[in-house]
Amino acid sequence: MTDAKDNASPFRAIRAIDYTVILARDWAAMRRFYQDILGFPLLRELSPRWIEYQVGSNTLALAEPQRLASDLPTPPGSASLQLAFKVARDDVDRCAAELTQKGVALLEPPTDQPFGHRTLFFRDPDGNLLEVYADI
């Protein structure tokens, strides 16, 4: 008789996402955006085309597409990824004001959603969709 645990997928052992990698098409603009506009602290720079930022308890990396990601860039106006950054309720509006002051266009200003979040949407220089939200 075989125990059910013996047939369990090894992927069930995963307990967290260790880091997120954004494949940066416009390297200089992406680095400037995440470091200077969003102000994420630089964790480390492993090479001229791989940098890591500390975002809470997570690592967000920017990498230049290479051997395993040589696909074409996402067409303008199309997001290939969405990241949601959780903040305190009052900080959603403060983030919107700072983004606007730094010249970042908002896709949607701070909005209370019927599902219990206050959200703010904008894009990074490569067109990825970014959200700042808080529970309300």
Coordinates of N, CA and C in Angstrom, one line a residue:
M1 N 0.8 -1.2 0.0 CA 0.0 0.0 0.0 C 0.9 1.2 0.0
T2 N 0.6 2.2 -0.9 CA 1.4 3.4 -1.0 C 0.8 4.5 -0.2
D3 N 1.6 5.2 0.5 CA 1.1 6.4 1.3 C 0.9 7.6 0.4
A4 N -0.2 8.3 0.6 CA -0.5 9.5 -0.2 C 0.6 10.5 -0.2
K5 N 1.4 10.6 0.9 CA 2.5 11.6 0.9 C 3.6 11.2 -0.1
D6 N 3.7 9.8 -0.3 CA 4.8 9.4 -1.2 C 4.5 9.8 -2.7
N7 N 3.2 10.0 -3.0 CA 2.8 10.5 -4.3 C 2.6 12.0 -4.5
A8 N 2.8 12.7 -3.4 CA 2.7 14.1 -3.4 C 3.8 14.8 -4.3
S9 N 3.4 15.8 -5.0 CA 4.4 16.5 -5.9 C 5.4 17.2 -5.0
P10 N 6.7 17.1 -5.4 CA 7.7 17.8 -4.7 C 7.5 19.3 -4.7
F11 N 6.7 19.8 -5.6 CA 6.4 21.3 -5.6 C 5.6 21.7 -4.4
R12 N 4.9 20.8 -3.7 CA 4.2 21.1 -2.5 C 5.1 21.5 -1.4
A13 N 6.4 21.3 -1.5 CA 7.3 21.7 -0.5 C 7.6 23.2 -0.6
I14 N 7.3 23.9 -1.7 CA 7.5 25.3 -1.8 C 6.7 26.1 -0.8
R15 N 7.4 27.0 -0.1 CA 6.7 27.7 1.0 C 6.7 29.2 0.7
A16 N 7.4 29.7 -0.3 CA 7.4 31.1 -0.5 C 8.1 31.4 -1.9
I17 N 7.8 32.6 -2.5 CA 8.5 33.0 -3.6 C 9.8 33.7 -3.1
D18 N 10.9 33.2 -3.5 CA 12.2 33.7 -3.0 C 12.5 35.1 -3.6
Y19 N 12.4 35.2 -4.9 CA 12.6 36.5 -5.5 C 11.8 36.6 -6.8
T20 N 11.6 37.8 -7.2 CA 10.9 38.1 -8.5 C 11.9 38.8 -9.4
V21 N 12.0 38.4 -10.6 CA 12.8 38.9 -11.6 C 12.0 39.6 -12.7
I22 N 12.3 40.9 -13.0 CA 11.7 41.6 -14.1 C 12.8 41.7 -15.2
L23 N 12.4 41.2 -16.3 CA 13.3 41.3 -17.5 C 13.3 42.7 -18.1
A24 N 14.3 43.4 -17.9 CA 14.3 44.9 -18.2 C 14.8 45.1 -19.7
R25 N 13.9 45.6 -20.5 CA 14.2 45.9 -21.9 C 15.0 47.2 -22.0
D26 N 14.6 48.2 -21.3 CA 15.2 49.5 -21.3 C 16.0 49.6 -19.9
W27 N 17.2 49.1 -19.9 CA 17.9 48.9 -18.7 C 18.1 50.2 -17.9
A28 N 18.6 51.2 -18.5 CA 18.8 52.5 -17.8 C 17.5 53.1 -17.2
A29 N 16.5 53.1 -18.0 CA 15.2 53.7 -17.5 C 14.6 52.8 -16.4
M30 N 14.7 51.5 -16.5 CA 14.1 50.6 -15.5 C 14.9 50.8 -14.2
R31 N 16.2 50.8 -14.3 CA 17.0 51.0 -13.0 C 16.7 52.3 -12.4
R32 N 16.7 53.4 -13.1 CA 16.4 54.7 -12.6 C 15.0 54.7 -12.0
F33 N 14.0 54.1 -12.6 CA 12.6 54.0 -12.1 C 12.5 53.3 -10.7
Y34 N 13.1 52.1 -10.6 CA 12.9 51.3 -9.4 C 13.8 51.9 -8.3
Q35 N 15.0 52.5 -8.6 CA 15.9 53.0 -7.6 C 15.6 54.4 -7.2
D36 N 15.4 55.3 -8.2 CA 15.2 56.7 -7.9 C 13.7 57.1 -7.8
I37 N 12.9 56.6 -8.6 CA 11.4 57.0 -8.6 C 10.8 56.3 -7.4
L38 N 10.8 55.0 -7.4 CA 10.2 54.2 -6.3 C 11.0 54.2 -5.0
G39 N 12.3 54.4 -5.1 CA 13.2 54.5 -4.0 C 13.5 53.2 -3.3
F40 N 13.4 52.1 -4.0 CA 13.7 50.8 -3.4 C 15.2 50.7 -3.1
P41 N 15.6 50.2 -1.9 CA 17.0 50.1 -1.5 C 17.7 49.1 -2.3
L42 N 18.8 49.5 -2.8 CA 19.7 48.5 -3.6 C 20.2 47.5 -2.6
L43 N 20.0 46.2 -2.9 CA 20.4 45.1 -2.1 C 21.8 44.7 -2.5
R44 N 22.0 44.4 -3.8 CA 23.3 44.1 -4.4 C 23.2 44.1 -5.9
E45 N 24.4 44.3 -6.5 CA 24.5 44.3 -7.9 C 25.5 43.1 -8.3
L46 N 24.9 42.0 -8.8 CA 25.7 40.8 -9.1 C 26.4 40.9 -10.4
S47 N 26.0 41.8 -11.3 CA 26.7 42.0 -12.6 C 26.2 43.3 -13.1
P48 N 26.8 43.8 -14.2 CA 26.3 45.0 -14.8 C 24.8 44.9 -15.3
R49 N 24.3 43.7 -15.5 CA 22.9 43.5 -16.0 C 22.1 42.6 -15.0
W50 N 22.4 42.6 -13.7 CA 21.6 42.0 -12.7 C 21.7 42.7 -11.4
I51 N 20.6 43.4 -11.0 CA 20.6 44.1 -9.7 C 19.4 43.7 -8.9
E52 N 19.6 43.8 -7.6 CA 18.5 43.4 -6.7 C 18.2 44.5 -5.7
Y53 N 16.9 44.6 -5.5 CA 16.4 45.6 -4.5 C 15.7 44.9 -3.4
Q54 N 15.7 45.4 -2.2 CA 15.0 44.9 -1.1 C 13.6 45.5 -1.0
V55 N 12.6 44.8 -1.1 CA 11.2 45.3 -1.0 C 10.5 44.5 0.1
G56 N 10.5 45.1 1.3 CA 10.0 44.4 2.5 C 10.9 43.2 2.7
S57 N 10.3 42.0 2.9 CA 11.1 40.8 3.1 C 11.4 40.1 1.8
N58 N 11.1 40.7 0.7 CA 11.3 40.1 -0.7 C 12.4 40.8 -1.4
T59 N 12.9 40.0 -2.4 CA 13.9 40.6 -3.3 C 13.3 40.8 -4.7
L60 N 13.5 41.9 -5.3 CA 13.0 42.2 -6.6 C 14.3 42.5 -7.4
A61 N 14.5 41.7 -8.5 CA 15.7 41.8 -9.3 C 15.3 42.3 -10.7
L62 N 16.2 43.1 -11.2 CA 16.1 43.5 -12.6 C 17.2 42.8 -13.4
A63 N 16.9 42.2 -14.5 CA 17.9 41.5 -15.3 C 17.7 41.8 -16.7
E64 N 18.8 41.8 -17.5 CA 18.7 42.0 -18.9 C 18.3 40.6 -19.5
P65 N 17.3 40.6 -20.4 CA 17.0 39.3 -21.1 C 18.2 38.7 -21.8
Q66 N 18.4 37.5 -21.6 CA 19.6 36.8 -22.3 C 19.1 35.5 -22.8
R67 N 20.0 34.5 -22.7 CA 19.8 33.2 -23.3 C 18.4 32.6 -23.2
L68 N 17.8 32.6 -22.0 CA 16.6 31.9 -21.7 C 15.4 32.9 -21.9
A69 N 15.6 34.1 -22.2 CA 14.5 35.1 -22.3 C 14.8 36.0 -23.5
S70 N 15.0 35.4 -24.7 CA 15.3 36.2 -25.8 C 14.0 36.6 -26.7
D71 N 12.8 36.4 -26.1 CA 11.6 36.8 -26.7 C 11.5 38.3 -27.0
L72 N 10.6 38.6 -27.9 CA 10.5 40.0 -28.3 C 9.9 40.8 -27.2
P73 N 10.2 42.1 -27.1 CA 9.6 43.0 -26.1 C 8.1 43.0 -26.2
T74 N 7.5 43.3 -25.0 CA 6.1 43.4 -25.0 C 5.7 44.6 -25.8
P75 N 4.6 44.5 -26.6 CA 4.2 45.7 -27.4 C 3.8 46.8 -26.5
P76 N 4.1 48.1 -26.9 CA 3.7 49.2 -26.1 C 2.2 49.2 -25.7
G77 N 1.9 49.5 -24.4 CA 0.5 49.5 -23.9 C 0.1 48.1 -23.5
S78 N 1.0 47.1 -23.5 CA 0.6 45.8 -23.0 C 1.5 45.4 -21.9
A79 N 1.0 45.0 -20.8 CA 1.8 44.6 -19.6 C 2.1 43.1 -19.7
S80 N 3.3 42.7 -19.4 CA 3.6 41.3 -19.3 C 3.6 40.8 -17.9
L81 N 3.5 41.8 -16.9 CA 3.5 41.4 -15.5 C 2.8 42.5 -14.7
Q82 N 2.3 42.1 -13.6 CA 1.7 43.1 -12.7 C 2.3 42.8 -11.3
L83 N 2.8 43.8 -10.6 CA 3.3 43.7 -9.3 C 2.4 44.5 -8.4
A84 N 2.0 44.0 -7.2 CA 1.2 44.8 -6.3 C 2.0 45.0 -5.0
F85 N 2.1 46.2 -4.6 CA 2.9 46.6 -3.4 C 1.9 47.1 -2.3
K86 N 1.9 46.4 -1.2 CA 1.0 46.7 -0.1 C 1.6 47.7 0.8
V87 N 0.7 48.7 1.1 CA 1.1 49.8 2.0 C 0.0 50.1 3.0
A88 N 0.2 51.0 3.9 CA -0.9 51.5 4.8 C -1.9 52.3 4.0
R89 N -3.1 52.4 4.5 CA -4.2 53.1 3.7 C -3.8 54.5 3.3
D90 N -3.3 55.3 4.2 CA -2.9 56.7 3.9 C -1.8 56.8 2.9
D91 N -1.0 55.8 2.9 CA 0.2 55.8 2.0 C -0.2 55.7 0.5
V92 N -1.3 55.1 0.2 CA -1.7 55.0 -1.2 C -1.8 56.4 -1.8
D93 N -2.4 57.3 -1.2 CA -2.5 58.7 -1.7 C -1.2 59.4 -1.7
R94 N -0.4 59.2 -0.7 CA 0.9 59.8 -0.6 C 1.8 59.3 -1.8
C95 N 1.7 58.0 -2.1 CA 2.5 57.4 -3.2 C 2.0 58.0 -4.5
A96 N 0.7 58.2 -4.7 CA 0.2 58.8 -5.9 C 0.7 60.2 -6.1
A97 N 0.7 61.0 -5.0 CA 1.2 62.4 -5.1 C 2.7 62.4 -5.4
E98 N 3.5 61.5 -4.8 CA 4.9 61.5 -5.1 C 5.2 61.0 -6.6
L99 N 4.5 60.0 -7.1 CA 4.6 59.6 -8.5 C 4.3 60.8 -9.4
T100 N 3.2 61.4 -9.2 CA 2.8 62.6 -10.0 C 3.9 63.7 -10.0
Q101 N 4.4 64.0 -8.8 CA 5.4 65.0 -8.6 C 6.7 64.6 -9.4
K102 N 7.0 63.3 -9.5 CA 8.1 62.8 -10.2 C 7.9 62.6 -11.7
G103 N 6.7 62.9 -12.2 CA 6.4 62.8 -13.6 C 5.9 61.5 -14.1
V104 N 5.5 60.6 -13.2 CA 5.0 59.3 -13.6 C 3.4 59.4 -13.8
A105 N 3.0 59.0 -14.9 CA 1.6 59.1 -15.3 C 0.8 58.0 -14.5
L106 N -0.3 58.3 -13.9 CA -1.1 57.4 -13.2 C -2.2 56.8 -14.2
L107 N -2.3 55.5 -14.2 CA -3.4 54.8 -15.0 C -4.7 55.0 -14.4
E108 N -4.7 54.9 -13.0 CA -5.9 55.1 -12.3 C -5.5 55.7 -10.9
P109 N -6.1 56.9 -10.5 CA -5.7 57.5 -9.3 C -6.2 56.6 -8.1
P110 N -5.8 57.0 -6.9 CA -6.3 56.2 -5.7 C -7.8 56.0 -5.8
T111 N -8.2 54.8 -5.7 CA -9.7 54.5 -5.8 C -10.0 53.4 -4.8
D112 N -11.1 53.6 -4.1 CA -11.6 52.5 -3.2 C -12.4 51.5 -4.0
Q113 N -12.0 50.3 -3.9 CA -12.6 49.2 -4.7 C -13.6 48.5 -3.9
P114 N -14.6 47.9 -4.6 CA -15.7 47.2 -3.8 C -15.2 46.0 -3.2
F115 N -14.1 45.4 -3.5 CA -13.5 44.2 -2.9 C -12.6 44.5 -1.7
G116 N -12.6 45.8 -1.2 CA -12.0 46.1 0.0 C -10.5 46.6 -0.1
H117 N -10.1 47.1 -1.2 CA -8.8 47.6 -1.4 C -8.9 49.1 -1.8
R118 N -7.9 49.9 -1.4 CA -7.7 51.2 -2.1 C -6.5 51.0 -3.0
T119 N -6.7 51.3 -4.3 CA -5.7 51.0 -5.2 C -5.2 52.2 -6.0
L120 N -4.0 52.0 -6.6 CA -3.4 53.0 -7.4 C -2.6 52.3 -8.5
F121 N -2.8 52.6 -9.8 CA -2.2 51.9 -10.8 C -1.3 52.8 -11.7
F122 N -0.2 52.3 -12.1 CA 0.7 53.0 -13.0 C 1.6 52.0 -13.7
R123 N 2.5 52.4 -14.6 CA 3.4 51.5 -15.3 C 4.9 51.9 -15.1
D124 N 5.7 50.9 -15.2 CA 7.2 51.2 -15.2 C 7.6 51.5 -16.6
P125 N 8.8 51.9 -16.9 CA 9.3 52.3 -18.2 C 9.1 51.2 -19.3
D126 N 9.1 49.9 -18.9 CA 8.9 48.8 -19.9 C 7.5 48.5 -20.1
G127 N 6.6 49.2 -19.4 CA 5.1 49.0 -19.6 C 4.5 48.0 -18.6
N128 N 5.3 47.5 -17.7 CA 4.7 46.5 -16.7 C 3.7 47.3 -15.8
L129 N 2.6 46.6 -15.4 CA 1.6 47.2 -14.6 C 2.0 47.1 -13.1
L130 N 1.9 48.3 -12.4 CA 2.3 48.3 -11.0 C 1.1 48.8 -10.2
E131 N 0.9 48.3 -9.1 CA -0.2 48.6 -8.2 C 0.3 48.9 -6.8
V132 N -0.2 49.9 -6.2 CA 0.0 50.2 -4.8 C -1.4 50.1 -4.2
Y133 N -1.5 49.3 -3.1 CA -2.8 49.1 -2.5 C -2.7 49.0 -1.0
A134 N -3.9 49.2 -0.4 CA -4.0 49.0 1.0 C -5.4 48.3 1.3
D135 N -5.5 47.6 2.3 CA -6.8 47.0 2.8 C -7.5 48.2 3.4
I136 N -8.8 48.2 3.1 CA -9.7 49.2 3.7 C -10.9 48.6 4.4

